[in-house]
CSV table of C-alpha atoms in Angstrom, one decimal:
chain,number,residue,atom,x,y,z
A,22,UNK,CA,-153.0,23.3,44.2
A,23,UNK,CA,-151.0,23.0,41.0
A,24,UNK,CA,-147.9,25.2,41.3
A,25,UNK,CA,-146.4,24.4,37.9
A,26,UNK,CA,-146.9,26.5,34.9
A,27,UNK,CA,-148.5,24.3,32.3
A,28,UNK,CA,-148.7,24.9,28.5
A,29,UNK,CA,-152.0,25.8,27.1
A,30,UNK,CA,-154.2,28.4,25.6
A,31,UNK,CA,-154.0,30.6,28.7
A,32,UNK,CA,-150.2,30.7,28.6
A,33,UNK,CA,-150.3,31.6,24.9
A,34,UNK,CA,-152.7,34.4,25.5
A,35,UNK,CA,-150.8,35.7,28.5
A,36,UNK,CA,-147.4,35.7,26.6
A,37,UNK,CA,-149.1,37.4,23.5
A,38,UNK,CA,-150.5,40.2,25.7
A,39,UNK,CA,-147.1,40.8,27.3
A,40,UNK,CA,-145.3,40.9,24.0
A,41,UNK,CA,-147.9,43.2,22.5
A,42,UNK,CA,-147.5,45.5,25.5
A,43,UNK,CA,-143.7,45.5,25.0
A,44,UNK,CA,-144.2,46.4,21.3
A,45,UNK,CA,-146.5,49.3,22.2
A,46,UNK,CA,-143.9,50.6,24.7
A,47,UNK,CA,-141.2,50.4,22.0
A,48,UNK,CA,-143.4,52.4,19.6
A,49,UNK,CA,-144.6,55.0,22.1
A,50,UNK,CA,-141.2,55.6,23.8
A,51,UNK,CA,-139.2,55.4,20.6
A,52,UNK,CA,-137.0,52.6,21.9
A,53,UNK,CA,-136.6,51.0,18.5
A,54,UNK,CA,-138.6,49.1,15.9
A,55,UNK,CA,-141.8,47.7,17.3
A,56,UNK,CA,-140.9,44.3,15.9
A,57,UNK,CA,-137.9,43.8,18.1
A,58,UNK,CA,-139.8,42.3,21.1
A,59,UNK,CA,-142.2,40.1,19.0
A,60,UNK,CA,-139.3,38.7,16.9
A,61,UNK,CA,-137.2,37.9,20.0
A,62,UNK,CA,-140.2,36.2,21.7
A,63,UNK,CA,-140.9,34.0,18.6
A,64,UNK,CA,-137.3,33.1,18.3
A,65,UNK,CA,-137.0,32.3,22.0
A,66,UNK,CA,-140.2,30.2,21.9
A,67,UNK,CA,-139.0,28.2,18.9
A,68,UNK,CA,-135.6,27.6,20.5
A,69,UNK,CA,-137.1,26.5,23.8
A,70,UNK,CA,-139.5,24.1,22.0
A,71,UNK,CA,-136.6,22.5,20.1
A,72,UNK,CA,-134.5,22.3,23.3
A,73,UNK,CA,-137.4,20.7,25.2
A,74,UNK,CA,-137.8,18.0,22.5
A,75,UNK,CA,-134.1,17.3,22.5
A,76,UNK,CA,-133.8,17.2,26.2
A,77,UNK,CA,-136.9,15.0,26.6
A,78,UNK,CA,-135.0,12.3,24.6
A,79,UNK,CA,-131.5,13.1,25.7
A,80,UNK,CA,-132.1,13.0,29.5
A,81,UNK,CA,-133.3,9.4,29.4
A,82,UNK,CA,-129.7,8.2,28.8
A,83,UNK,CA,-126.5,9.2,30.6
A,84,UNK,CA,-124.4,9.1,27.5
A,85,UNK,CA,-126.7,11.5,25.6
A,86,UNK,CA,-126.9,13.8,28.6
A,87,UNK,CA,-123.1,14.0,28.6
A,88,UNK,CA,-123.2,14.8,24.9
A,89,UNK,CA,-125.7,17.6,25.6
A,90,UNK,CA,-123.4,19.0,28.3
A,91,UNK,CA,-120.4,18.8,25.9
A,92,UNK,CA,-122.3,20.8,23.3
A,93,UNK,CA,-123.2,23.4,26.0
A,94,UNK,CA,-119.5,23.6,26.9
A,95,UNK,CA,-118.5,24.1,23.3
A,96,UNK,CA,-121.0,26.9,23.0
A,97,UNK,CA,-119.8,28.6,26.2
A,98,UNK,CA,-116.2,28.4,25.0
A,99,UNK,CA,-117.0,30.0,21.7
A,100,UNK,CA,-119.0,32.8,23.5
A,101,UNK,CA,-116.2,33.6,25.9
A,102,UNK,CA,-113.6,33.6,23.0
A,103,UNK,CA,-115.8,36.0,21.0
A,104,UNK,CA,-116.3,38.3,23.9
A,105,UNK,CA,-112.6,38.5,24.7
A,106,UNK,CA,-111.8,39.8,21.3
A,107,UNK,CA,-108.4,38.1,21.3
A,108,UNK,CA,-108.6,36.2,18.1
A,109,UNK,CA,-107.3,32.7,18.0
A,110,UNK,CA,-105.5,33.0,21.3
A,111,UNK,CA,-108.9,33.2,23.0
A,112,UNK,CA,-109.3,29.5,22.5
A,113,UNK,CA,-107.1,29.1,25.6
A,114,UNK,CA,-110.1,30.3,27.6
A,115,UNK,CA,-111.5,26.8,27.2
A,116,UNK,CA,-108.9,25.8,29.9
A,117,UNK,CA,-110.5,28.4,32.3
A,118,UNK,CA,-114.0,27.1,31.7
A,119,UNK,CA,-112.7,23.5,32.1
A,120,UNK,CA,-111.0,24.4,35.4
A,121,UNK,CA,-114.2,25.9,36.8
A,122,UNK,CA,-116.5,23.1,35.7
A,123,UNK,CA,-113.9,20.4,36.3
A,124,UNK,CA,-113.5,21.3,40.0
A,125,UNK,CA,-117.2,21.7,40.9
A,126,UNK,CA,-119.0,18.9,39.1
A,127,UNK,CA,-116.9,16.0,40.5
A,128,UNK,CA,-117.4,17.4,44.0
A,129,UNK,CA,-121.1,17.5,43.5
A,130,UNK,CA,-121.3,14.0,42.1
A,131,UNK,CA,-118.8,12.3,44.5
A,132,UNK,CA,-120.6,13.8,47.5
A,133,UNK,CA,-123.8,12.0,46.5
A,134,UNK,CA,-125.9,15.2,46.8
A,135,UNK,CA,-126.3,15.4,43.0
A,136,UNK,CA,-127.2,12.0,41.5
A,137,UNK,CA,-125.1,10.8,38.5
A,138,UNK,CA,-128.1,10.9,36.2
A,139,UNK,CA,-128.9,13.0,33.1
A,140,UNK,CA,-131.9,14.7,34.6
A,141,UNK,CA,-129.7,16.1,37.4
A,142,UNK,CA,-126.4,16.5,35.6
A,143,UNK,CA,-127.5,18.7,32.7
A,144,UNK,CA,-129.5,21.4,34.6
A,145,UNK,CA,-127.0,21.7,37.4
A,146,UNK,CA,-124.0,21.5,35.0
A,147,UNK,CA,-125.7,24.0,32.8
A,148,UNK,CA,-126.2,26.6,35.6
A,149,UNK,CA,-122.5,26.2,36.8
A,150,UNK,CA,-121.3,26.4,33.2
A,151,UNK,CA,-123.3,29.5,32.5
A,152,UNK,CA,-122.0,31.4,35.5
A,153,UNK,CA,-118.5,30.3,34.8
A,154,UNK,CA,-118.8,31.5,31.2
A,155,UNK,CA,-119.9,34.9,32.3
A,156,UNK,CA,-117.0,35.3,34.8
A,157,UNK,CA,-114.5,34.1,32.3
A,158,UNK,CA,-115.7,36.5,29.6
A,159,UNK,CA,-115.6,39.4,32.0
A,160,UNK,CA,-112.2,38.5,33.4
A,161,UNK,CA,-110.6,38.1,29.9
A,162,UNK,CA,-112.2,41.3,28.5
A,163,UNK,CA,-111.4,43.5,31.4
A,164,UNK,CA,-107.8,42.2,31.7
A,165,UNK,CA,-107.1,42.7,28.0
A,166,UNK,CA,-108.8,46.2,28.1
A,167,UNK,CA,-106.5,47.1,31.0
A,168,UNK,CA,-103.4,46.1,29.1
A,169,UNK,CA,-104.7,48.1,26.1
A,170,UNK,CA,-105.0,51.2,28.2
A,171,UNK,CA,-102.0,50.8,30.4
A,172,UNK,CA,-99.4,49.2,28.3
A,173,UNK,CA,-96.9,51.9,29.1
A,174,UNK,CA,-97.0,50.9,32.7
A,175,UNK,CA,-96.2,47.3,31.7
A,176,UNK,CA,-93.1,48.6,30.0
A,177,UNK,CA,-92.2,50.7,33.0
A,178,UNK,CA,-92.5,47.6,35.3
A,179,UNK,CA,-90.2,45.7,32.9
A,180,UNK,CA,-87.7,48.5,33.1
A,181,UNK,CA,-87.7,48.2,36.9
A,182,UNK,CA,-86.8,44.6,36.6
A,183,UNK,CA,-90.2,42.8,36.7
A,184,UNK,CA,-90.6,39.7,34.7
A,185,UNK,CA,-93.1,39.8,31.8
A,186,UNK,CA,-95.7,37.8,33.8
A,187,UNK,CA,-95.3,39.9,36.9
A,188,UNK,CA,-95.5,43.2,35.0
A,189,UNK,CA,-98.8,42.2,33.4
A,190,UNK,CA,-100.2,40.9,36.7
A,191,UNK,CA,-99.6,44.3,38.4
A,192,UNK,CA,-102.0,45.7,35.8
A,193,UNK,CA,-104.6,43.0,35.4
A,194,UNK,CA,-105.0,41.5,38.9
A,195,UNK,CA,-107.5,44.2,40.1
A,196,UNK,CA,-109.8,43.4,37.2
A,197,UNK,CA,-110.4,39.9,38.6
A,198,UNK,CA,-112.4,41.4,41.4
A,199,UNK,CA,-114.7,43.1,38.9
A,200,UNK,CA,-115.3,39.8,37.1
A,201,UNK,CA,-116.3,38.0,40.3
A,202,UNK,CA,-118.6,40.7,41.6
A,203,UNK,CA,-121.8,39.6,39.9
A,204,UNK,CA,-121.6,36.1,41.4
A,205,UNK,CA,-120.6,37.4,44.9
A,206,UNK,CA,-123.5,40.0,44.9
A,207,UNK,CA,-126.0,37.3,43.7
A,208,UNK,CA,-125.0,35.1,46.7
A,209,UNK,CA,-125.1,38.0,49.2
A,210,UNK,CA,-128.5,39.2,48.1
A,211,UNK,CA,-130.3,35.9,47.3
A,212,UNK,CA,-133.7,35.9,48.9
A,213,UNK,CA,-133.6,39.7,49.6
A,214,UNK,CA,-133.4,41.2,46.1
A,215,UNK,CA,-134.2,38.3,43.9
A,216,UNK,CA,-135.1,34.6,43.8
A,217,UNK,CA,-132.8,32.9,41.3
A,218,UNK,CA,-134.0,30.4,38.7
A,219,UNK,CA,-133.0,27.2,40.6
A,220,UNK,CA,-135.0,28.3,43.6
A,221,UNK,CA,-138.1,29.2,41.6
A,222,UNK,CA,-137.8,26.0,39.5
A,223,UNK,CA,-137.7,23.6,42.5
A,224,UNK,CA,-140.3,25.6,44.3
A,225,UNK,CA,-142.8,25.4,41.4
A,226,UNK,CA,-142.0,21.7,40.8
A,227,UNK,CA,-142.2,20.5,44.5
A,228,UNK,CA,-143.9,23.2,46.4
A,229,UNK,CA,-141.3,22.9,49.1
A,230,UNK,CA,-139.5,26.1,50.0
A,231,UNK,CA,-136.9,24.2,52.1
A,232,UNK,CA,-135.9,22.0,49.3
A,233,UNK,CA,-135.8,24.9,46.9
A,234,UNK,CA,-133.5,26.8,49.3
A,235,UNK,CA,-131.2,23.8,49.7
A,236,UNK,CA,-130.8,23.4,45.9
A,237,UNK,CA,-130.2,27.1,45.5
A,238,UNK,CA,-127.4,27.4,48.1
A,239,UNK,CA,-125.7,24.4,46.6
A,240,UNK,CA,-125.8,26.0,43.2
A,241,UNK,CA,-124.6,29.4,44.5
A,242,UNK,CA,-121.7,27.9,46.4
A,243,UNK,CA,-120.7,25.8,43.4
A,244,UNK,CA,-120.8,28.9,41.3
A,245,UNK,CA,-118.5,30.8,43.7
A,246,UNK,CA,-115.9,28.0,43.5
A,247,UNK,CA,-116.2,27.5,39.7
A,248,UNK,CA,-116.0,31.2,39.0
A,249,UNK,CA,-113.1,31.7,41.3
A,250,UNK,CA,-111.1,28.9,39.6
A,251,UNK,CA,-112.0,30.1,36.1
A,252,UNK,CA,-111.1,33.7,36.8
A,253,UNK,CA,-107.8,32.7,38.4
A,254,UNK,CA,-106.9,30.6,35.3
A,255,UNK,CA,-108.0,33.4,32.9
A,256,UNK,CA,-105.8,36.0,34.7
A,257,UNK,CA,-102.9,33.6,34.5
A,258,UNK,CA,-103.4,33.0,30.8
A,259,UNK,CA,-103.5,36.7,30.1
A,260,UNK,CA,-100.4,37.4,32.3
A,261,UNK,CA,-98.4,34.7,30.5
A,262,UNK,CA,-99.4,36.1,27.1
A,263,UNK,CA,-101.3,32.9,26.1
A,264,UNK,CA,-104.4,35.1,25.6
A,265,UNK,CA,-103.6,38.4,23.9
A,266,UNK,CA,-104.9,40.8,21.4
A,267,UNK,CA,-103.5,41.6,17.9
A,268,UNK,CA,-100.9,44.3,18.0
A,269,UNK,CA,-99.6,43.4,21.4
A,270,UNK,CA,-96.8,40.8,21.8
A,271,UNK,CA,-97.6,37.5,23.5
A,272,UNK,CA,-94.1,37.8,25.1
A,273,UNK,CA,-92.2,41.1,25.6
A,274,UNK,CA,-88.7,40.4,24.2
A,275,UNK,CA,-85.9,40.5,26.7
A,276,UNK,CA,-83.7,43.5,26.5
A,277,UNK,CA,-86.6,45.6,25.1
A,278,UNK,CA,-86.3,48.0,28.0
A,279,UNK,CA,-83.1,49.9,27.8
A,280,UNK,CA,-81.5,52.6,29.9
A,281,UNK,CA,-83.5,55.6,31.0
A,282,UNK,CA,-84.8,57.6,28.2
A,283,UNK,CA,-83.8,55.1,25.5
A,284,UNK,CA,-86.3,54.2,22.8
A,285,UNK,CA,-87.7,50.7,22.6
A,286,UNK,CA,-88.8,48.7,19.5
A,287,UNK,CA,-91.6,50.5,17.8
A,288,UNK,CA,-93.0,47.7,15.7
A,289,UNK,CA,-95.8,46.7,18.1
A,290,UNK,CA,-98.7,49.0,18.9
A,291,UNK,CA,-98.3,50.8,22.2
A,292,UNK,CA,-94.6,50.2,22.5
A,293,UNK,CA,-93.0,53.6,23.1
A,294,UNK,CA,-90.4,54.8,25.6
A,295,UNK,CA,-89.9,53.8,29.2
A,296,UNK,CA,-89.7,57.0,31.2
A,297,UNK,CA,-88.7,55.8,34.6
A,298,UNK,CA,-86.1,53.4,36.0
A,299,UNK,CA,-85.1,51.9,32.6
A,300,UNK,CA,-82.4,49.3,32.6
A,301,UNK,CA,-81.6,46.1,30.7
A,302,UNK,CA,-83.8,43.1,31.7
A,303,UNK,CA,-82.0,40.5,29.6
């Protein structure tokens, strides 16, 4: 029995029916313009067709496969930077993505489990990179949001003698857990709630459930390591002020916190008074 989904008239008809059904639901339920689903489907099909043609040629050579992976990395870095809403400083998040991918890929390749070929490197690297990008984006956004909302607590910590980095870490460290939750939950519930893409892909291609499970657990454990490294680097970058939003200082000047009740510099948004334990830090 052929377990692979093959392109043909049947596939086109099936997809058309499903998209038409989605458009009808949009119209009846008032979810938005009925053209949203069809337009998204046409765009997705065109993009996938282009990617399939490119990969068919690129995966035949190792150097072209590495080039494809580099383009994917650049796209992931741009996406994380945009989601962080931290302006030019968000480019530092490239280091977080590099940390995650740079730790996991060498381990996979040096172990011999993943062959050093384009046809293996691009899909595995793409999955690891995609999960790392999501965790990095969440970690940066949540950490910067926490600083936005609780900047007064950072000032209070500075007044109590904390360093700039330590004061920020007190606020942003709990957000790291939230950024890692999707990956952890995916690993905990695999096979019970959902069958991830790597499992389904290998199962359809080989028909072997054991081989599919082996590939999937390798991918999930790799994701856990990559995301942990990326989030750790992201939190450190935010704590050190390398990644910051406009209106907040990358570094809090020494001596900004004065004695109890004394006003601080008011030029930066959110800088007000330190109400508890104020003393000079410089």
